[in-house]
mmCIF file of the C-alpha atoms, coordinates in Angstrom:
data_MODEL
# 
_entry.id   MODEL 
# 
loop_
_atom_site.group_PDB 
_atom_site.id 
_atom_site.type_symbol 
_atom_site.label_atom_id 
_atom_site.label_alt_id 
_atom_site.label_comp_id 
_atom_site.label_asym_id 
_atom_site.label_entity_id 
_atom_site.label_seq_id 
_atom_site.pdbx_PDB_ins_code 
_atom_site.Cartn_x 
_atom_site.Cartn_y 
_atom_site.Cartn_z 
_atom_site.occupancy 
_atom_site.B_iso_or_equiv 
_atom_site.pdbx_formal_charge 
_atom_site.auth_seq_id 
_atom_site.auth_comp_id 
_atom_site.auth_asym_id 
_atom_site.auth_atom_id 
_atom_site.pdbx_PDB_model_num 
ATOM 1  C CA . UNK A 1 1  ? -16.809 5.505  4.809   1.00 0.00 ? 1  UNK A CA 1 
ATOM 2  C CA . UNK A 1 2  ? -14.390 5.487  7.471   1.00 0.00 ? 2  UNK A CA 1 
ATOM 3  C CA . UNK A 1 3  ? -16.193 7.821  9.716   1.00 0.00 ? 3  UNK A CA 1 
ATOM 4  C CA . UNK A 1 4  ? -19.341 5.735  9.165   1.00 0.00 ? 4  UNK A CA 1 
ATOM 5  C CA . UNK A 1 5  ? -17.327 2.697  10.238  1.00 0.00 ? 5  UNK A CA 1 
ATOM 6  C CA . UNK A 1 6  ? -15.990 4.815  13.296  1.00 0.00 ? 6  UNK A CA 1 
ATOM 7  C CA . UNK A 1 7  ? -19.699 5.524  14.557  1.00 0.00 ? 7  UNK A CA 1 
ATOM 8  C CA . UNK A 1 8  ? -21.407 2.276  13.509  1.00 0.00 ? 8  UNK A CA 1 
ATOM 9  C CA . UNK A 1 9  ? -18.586 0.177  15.007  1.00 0.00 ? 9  UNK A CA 1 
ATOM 10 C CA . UNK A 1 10 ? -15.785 2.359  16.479  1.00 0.00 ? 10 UNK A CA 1 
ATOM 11 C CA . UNK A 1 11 ? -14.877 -0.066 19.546  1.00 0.00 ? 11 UNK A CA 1 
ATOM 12 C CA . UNK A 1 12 ? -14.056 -2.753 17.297  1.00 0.00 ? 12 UNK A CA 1 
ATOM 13 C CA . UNK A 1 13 ? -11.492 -1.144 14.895  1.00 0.00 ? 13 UNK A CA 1 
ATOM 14 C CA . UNK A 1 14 ? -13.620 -1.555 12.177  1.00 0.00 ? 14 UNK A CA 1 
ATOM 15 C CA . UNK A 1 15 ? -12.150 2.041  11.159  1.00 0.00 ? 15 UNK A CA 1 
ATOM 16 C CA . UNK A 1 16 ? -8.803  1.081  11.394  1.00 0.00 ? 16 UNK A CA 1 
ATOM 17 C CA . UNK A 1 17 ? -9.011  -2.626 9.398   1.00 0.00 ? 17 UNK A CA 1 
ATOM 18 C CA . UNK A 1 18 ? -10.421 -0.091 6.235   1.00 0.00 ? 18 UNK A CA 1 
ATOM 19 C CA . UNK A 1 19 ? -7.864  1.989  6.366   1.00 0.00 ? 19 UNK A CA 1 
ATOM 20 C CA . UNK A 1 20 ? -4.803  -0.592 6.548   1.00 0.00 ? 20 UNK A CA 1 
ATOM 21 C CA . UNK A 1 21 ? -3.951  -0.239 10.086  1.00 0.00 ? 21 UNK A CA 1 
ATOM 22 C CA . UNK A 1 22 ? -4.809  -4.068 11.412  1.00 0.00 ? 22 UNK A CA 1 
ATOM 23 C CA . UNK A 1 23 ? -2.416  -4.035 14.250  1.00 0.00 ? 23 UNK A CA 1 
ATOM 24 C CA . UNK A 1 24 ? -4.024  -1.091 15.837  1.00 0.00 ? 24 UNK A CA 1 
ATOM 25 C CA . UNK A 1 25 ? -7.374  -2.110 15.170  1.00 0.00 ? 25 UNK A CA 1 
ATOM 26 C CA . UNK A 1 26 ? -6.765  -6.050 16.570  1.00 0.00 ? 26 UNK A CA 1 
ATOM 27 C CA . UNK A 1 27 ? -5.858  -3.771 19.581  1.00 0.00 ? 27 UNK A CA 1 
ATOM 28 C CA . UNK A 1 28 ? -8.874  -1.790 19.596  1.00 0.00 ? 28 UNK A CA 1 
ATOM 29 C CA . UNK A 1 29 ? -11.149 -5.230 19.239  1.00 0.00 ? 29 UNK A CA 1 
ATOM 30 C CA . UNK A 1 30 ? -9.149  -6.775 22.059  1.00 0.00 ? 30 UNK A CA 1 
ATOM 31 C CA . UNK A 1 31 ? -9.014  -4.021 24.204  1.00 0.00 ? 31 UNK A CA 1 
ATOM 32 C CA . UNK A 1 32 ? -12.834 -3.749 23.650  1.00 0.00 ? 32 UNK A CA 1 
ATOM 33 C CA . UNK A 1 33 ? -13.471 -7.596 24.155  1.00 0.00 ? 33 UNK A CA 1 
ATOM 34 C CA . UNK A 1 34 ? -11.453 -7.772 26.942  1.00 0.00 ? 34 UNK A CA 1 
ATOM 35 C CA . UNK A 1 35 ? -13.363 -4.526 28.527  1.00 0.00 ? 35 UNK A CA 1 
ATOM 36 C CA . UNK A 1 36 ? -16.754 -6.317 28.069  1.00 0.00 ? 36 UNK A CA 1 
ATOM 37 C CA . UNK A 1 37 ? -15.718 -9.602 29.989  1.00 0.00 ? 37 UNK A CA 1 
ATOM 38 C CA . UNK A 1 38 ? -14.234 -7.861 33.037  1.00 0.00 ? 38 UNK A CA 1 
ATOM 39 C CA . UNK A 1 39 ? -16.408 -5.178 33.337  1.00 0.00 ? 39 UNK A CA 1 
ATOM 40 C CA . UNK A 1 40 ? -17.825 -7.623 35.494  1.00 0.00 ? 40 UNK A CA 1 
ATOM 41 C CA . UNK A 1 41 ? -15.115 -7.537 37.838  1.00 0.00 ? 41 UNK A CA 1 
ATOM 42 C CA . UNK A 1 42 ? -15.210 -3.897 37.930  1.00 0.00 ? 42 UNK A CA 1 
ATOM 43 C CA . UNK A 1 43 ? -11.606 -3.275 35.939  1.00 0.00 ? 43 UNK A CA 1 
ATOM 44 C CA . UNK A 1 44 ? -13.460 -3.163 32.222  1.00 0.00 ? 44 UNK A CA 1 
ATOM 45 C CA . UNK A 1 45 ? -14.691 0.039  32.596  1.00 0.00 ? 45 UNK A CA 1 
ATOM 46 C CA . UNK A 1 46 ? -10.891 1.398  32.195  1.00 0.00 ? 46 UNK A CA 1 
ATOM 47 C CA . UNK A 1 47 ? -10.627 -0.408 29.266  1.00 0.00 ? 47 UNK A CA 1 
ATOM 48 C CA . UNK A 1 48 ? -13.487 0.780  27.816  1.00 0.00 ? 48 UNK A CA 1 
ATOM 49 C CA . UNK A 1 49 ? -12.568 4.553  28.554  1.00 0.00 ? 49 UNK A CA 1 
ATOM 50 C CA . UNK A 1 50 ? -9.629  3.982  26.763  1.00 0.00 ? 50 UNK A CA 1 
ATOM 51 C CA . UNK A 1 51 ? -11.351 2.798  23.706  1.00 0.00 ? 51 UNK A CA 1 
ATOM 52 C CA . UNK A 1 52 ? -13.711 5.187  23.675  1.00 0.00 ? 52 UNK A CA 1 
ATOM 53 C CA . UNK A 1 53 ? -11.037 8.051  24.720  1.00 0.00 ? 53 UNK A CA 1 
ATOM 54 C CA . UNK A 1 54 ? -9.003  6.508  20.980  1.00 0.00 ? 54 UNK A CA 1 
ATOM 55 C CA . UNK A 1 55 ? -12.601 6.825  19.156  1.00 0.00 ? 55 UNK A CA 1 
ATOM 56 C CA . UNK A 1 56 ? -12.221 10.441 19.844  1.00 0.00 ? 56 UNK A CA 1 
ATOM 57 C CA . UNK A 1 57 ? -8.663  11.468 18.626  1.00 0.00 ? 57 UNK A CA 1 
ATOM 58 C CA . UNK A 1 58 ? -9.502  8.847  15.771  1.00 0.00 ? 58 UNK A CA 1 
ATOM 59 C CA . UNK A 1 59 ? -12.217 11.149 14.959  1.00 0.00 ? 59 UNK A CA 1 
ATOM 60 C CA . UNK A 1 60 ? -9.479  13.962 14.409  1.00 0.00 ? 60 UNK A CA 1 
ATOM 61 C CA . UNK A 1 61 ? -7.449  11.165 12.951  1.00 0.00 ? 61 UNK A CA 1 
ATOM 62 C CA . UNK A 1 62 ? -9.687  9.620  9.992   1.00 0.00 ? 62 UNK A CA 1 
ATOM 63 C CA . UNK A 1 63 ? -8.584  12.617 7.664   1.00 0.00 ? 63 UNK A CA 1 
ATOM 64 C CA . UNK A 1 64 ? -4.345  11.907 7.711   1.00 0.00 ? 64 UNK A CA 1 
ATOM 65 C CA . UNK A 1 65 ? -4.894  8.387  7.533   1.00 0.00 ? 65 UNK A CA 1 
ATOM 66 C CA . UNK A 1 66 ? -7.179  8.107  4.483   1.00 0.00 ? 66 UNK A CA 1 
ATOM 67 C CA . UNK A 1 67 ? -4.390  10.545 2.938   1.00 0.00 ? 67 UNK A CA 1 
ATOM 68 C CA . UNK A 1 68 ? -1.865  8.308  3.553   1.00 0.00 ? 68 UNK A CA 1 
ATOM 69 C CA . UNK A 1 69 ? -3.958  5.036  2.825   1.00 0.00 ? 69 UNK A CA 1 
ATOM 70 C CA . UNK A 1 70 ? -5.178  6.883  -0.844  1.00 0.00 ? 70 UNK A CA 1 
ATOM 71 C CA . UNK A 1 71 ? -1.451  7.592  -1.454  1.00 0.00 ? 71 UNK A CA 1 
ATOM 72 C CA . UNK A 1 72 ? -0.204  4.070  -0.578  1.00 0.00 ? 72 UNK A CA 1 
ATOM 73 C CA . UNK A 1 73 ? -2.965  2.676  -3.076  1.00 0.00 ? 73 UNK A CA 1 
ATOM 74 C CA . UNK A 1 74 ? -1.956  5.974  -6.193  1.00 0.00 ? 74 UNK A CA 1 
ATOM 75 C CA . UNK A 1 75 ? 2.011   4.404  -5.067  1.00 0.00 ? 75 UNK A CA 1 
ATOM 76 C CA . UNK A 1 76 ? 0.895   0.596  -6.052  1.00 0.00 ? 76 UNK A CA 1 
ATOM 77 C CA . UNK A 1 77 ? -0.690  1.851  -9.233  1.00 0.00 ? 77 UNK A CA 1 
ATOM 78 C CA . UNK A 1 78 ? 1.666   3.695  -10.851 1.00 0.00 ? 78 UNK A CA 1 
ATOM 79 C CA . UNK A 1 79 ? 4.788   1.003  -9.685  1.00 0.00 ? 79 UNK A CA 1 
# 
């Protein structure tokens, strides 16, 4: 699912919200947002790189933090 969410809506942290990691996923969605209004200007375009430049080491990424997100959830269970 997270991989879906990566391709269908990777700029926006979508990813990162399902997995438990909101603060780097409001980053993501800001960075993104922010990319979109001054791309206008010329400057968004960096932001945007970036983004898409995280997309790609969150593809290599997903696989640790679903681990760690399944353990969390195994950890609440059994407490």
């Amino acid at each position: 699912v997270a991989y879906l969410l990566l391709i269908l809506f990777g700029g926006l942290g979508v990813h990162r919200f399902y997995l438990g990691k909101s603060g780097s996923g409001v980053v993501m969605l800001l960075l993104t947002l922010l990319g979109i209004v001054l791309s206008f200007a010329g400057i968004g375009f960096v932001l945007i790189a970036i983004v898409l430049l995280w997309m790609f080491f969150d593809l290599f990424l997903i696989p640790g933090m679903t681990r760690e997100y399944n353990n969390k959830l195994v950890d609440m269970l059994t407490a």
